[in-house]
PDB file of C-alpha atoms in Angstrom:
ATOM      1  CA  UNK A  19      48.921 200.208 -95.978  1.00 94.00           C
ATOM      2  CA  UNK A  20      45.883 201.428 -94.355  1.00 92.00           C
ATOM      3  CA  UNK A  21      45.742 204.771 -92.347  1.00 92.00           C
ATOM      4  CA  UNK A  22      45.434 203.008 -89.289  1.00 94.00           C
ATOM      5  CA  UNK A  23      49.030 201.309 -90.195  1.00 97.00           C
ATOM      6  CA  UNK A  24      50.194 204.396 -90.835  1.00 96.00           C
ATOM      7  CA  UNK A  25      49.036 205.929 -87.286  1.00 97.00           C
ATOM      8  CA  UNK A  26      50.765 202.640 -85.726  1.00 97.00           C
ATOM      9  CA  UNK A  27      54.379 203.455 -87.585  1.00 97.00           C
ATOM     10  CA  UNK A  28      53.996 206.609 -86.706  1.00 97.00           C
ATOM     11  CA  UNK A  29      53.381 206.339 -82.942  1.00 97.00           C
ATOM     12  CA  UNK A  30      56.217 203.800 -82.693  1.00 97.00           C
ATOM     13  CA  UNK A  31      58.950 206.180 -84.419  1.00 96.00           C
ATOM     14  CA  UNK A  32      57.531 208.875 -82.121  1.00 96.00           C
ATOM     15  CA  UNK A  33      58.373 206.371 -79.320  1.00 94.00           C
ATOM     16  CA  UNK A  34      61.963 205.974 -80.348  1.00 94.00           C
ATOM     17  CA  UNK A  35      62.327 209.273 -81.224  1.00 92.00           C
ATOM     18  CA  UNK A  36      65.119 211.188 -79.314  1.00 94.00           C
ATOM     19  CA  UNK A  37      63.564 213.493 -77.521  1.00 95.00           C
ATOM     20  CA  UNK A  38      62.408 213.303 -73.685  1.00 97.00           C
ATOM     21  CA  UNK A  39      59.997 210.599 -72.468  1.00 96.00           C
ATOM     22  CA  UNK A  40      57.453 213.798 -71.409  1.00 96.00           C
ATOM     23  CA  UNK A  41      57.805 215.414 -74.595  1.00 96.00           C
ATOM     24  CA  UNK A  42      57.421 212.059 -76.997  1.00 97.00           C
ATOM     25  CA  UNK A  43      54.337 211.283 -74.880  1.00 96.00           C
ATOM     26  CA  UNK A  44      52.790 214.700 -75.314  1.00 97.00           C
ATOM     27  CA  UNK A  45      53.449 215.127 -79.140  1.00 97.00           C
ATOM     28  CA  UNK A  46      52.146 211.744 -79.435  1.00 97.00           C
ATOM     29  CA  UNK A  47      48.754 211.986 -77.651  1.00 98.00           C
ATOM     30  CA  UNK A  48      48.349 216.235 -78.310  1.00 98.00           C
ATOM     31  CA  UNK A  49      49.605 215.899 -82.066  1.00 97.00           C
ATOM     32  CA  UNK A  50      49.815 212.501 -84.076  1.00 97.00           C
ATOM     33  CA  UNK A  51      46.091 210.720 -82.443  1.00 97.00           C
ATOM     34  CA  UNK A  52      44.325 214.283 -83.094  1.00 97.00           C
ATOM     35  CA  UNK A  53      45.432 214.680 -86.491  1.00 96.00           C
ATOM     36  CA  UNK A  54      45.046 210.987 -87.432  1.00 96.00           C
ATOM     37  CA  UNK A  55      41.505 211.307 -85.948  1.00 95.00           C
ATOM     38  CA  UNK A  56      40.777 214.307 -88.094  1.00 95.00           C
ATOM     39  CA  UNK A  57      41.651 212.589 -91.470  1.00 93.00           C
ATOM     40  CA  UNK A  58      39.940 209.283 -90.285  1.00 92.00           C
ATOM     41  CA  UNK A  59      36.563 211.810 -89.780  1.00 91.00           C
ATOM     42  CA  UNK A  60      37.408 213.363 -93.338  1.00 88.00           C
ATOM     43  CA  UNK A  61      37.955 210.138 -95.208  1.00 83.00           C
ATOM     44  CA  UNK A  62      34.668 208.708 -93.941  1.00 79.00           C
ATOM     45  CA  UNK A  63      32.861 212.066 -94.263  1.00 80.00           C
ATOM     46  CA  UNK A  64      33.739 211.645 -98.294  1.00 82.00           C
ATOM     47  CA  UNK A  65      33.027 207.729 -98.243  1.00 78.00           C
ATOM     48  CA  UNK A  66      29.336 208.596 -96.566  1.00 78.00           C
ATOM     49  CA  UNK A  67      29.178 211.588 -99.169  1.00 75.00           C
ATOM     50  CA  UNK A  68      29.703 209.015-102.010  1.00 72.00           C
ATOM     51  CA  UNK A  69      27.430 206.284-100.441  1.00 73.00           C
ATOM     52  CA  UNK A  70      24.397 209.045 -99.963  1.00 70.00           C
ATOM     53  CA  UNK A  71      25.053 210.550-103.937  1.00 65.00           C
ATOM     54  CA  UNK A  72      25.357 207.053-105.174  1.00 59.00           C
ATOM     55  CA  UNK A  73      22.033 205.933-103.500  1.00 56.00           C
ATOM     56  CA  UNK A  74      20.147 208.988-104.138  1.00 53.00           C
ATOM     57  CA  UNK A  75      20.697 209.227-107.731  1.00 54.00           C
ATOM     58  CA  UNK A  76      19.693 206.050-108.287  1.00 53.00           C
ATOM     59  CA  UNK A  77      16.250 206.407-106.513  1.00 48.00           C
TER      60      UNK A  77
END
């Protein structure tokens, strides 16, 4: 599974989680998209890091 699988399972438990409609919404947009965001920014920081040390020790 990819992360962006794992941000779509996640989401939908959060949406049948039982908590109130308010609160699922709020956890969901102020807590699970933010941190999925932040480790989508870190994984492609590292694949860009490996892609620019690759190419420049090549050259």
């Amino acid at each position: 599974y990819t992360l962006d699988d794992m941000q779509w399972f996640t989401v939908n438990a959060m949406k049948s989680a039982f908590i109130p409609f308010d609160e699922r919404l709020a956890m969901i947009n102020d807590v699970v998209k933010p941190g999925y965001a932040e480790l989508k920014s870190e994984w492609l920081f590292r694949q860009t890091a490996v892609t620019s040390g690759s190419t420049a020790s090549a050259g």
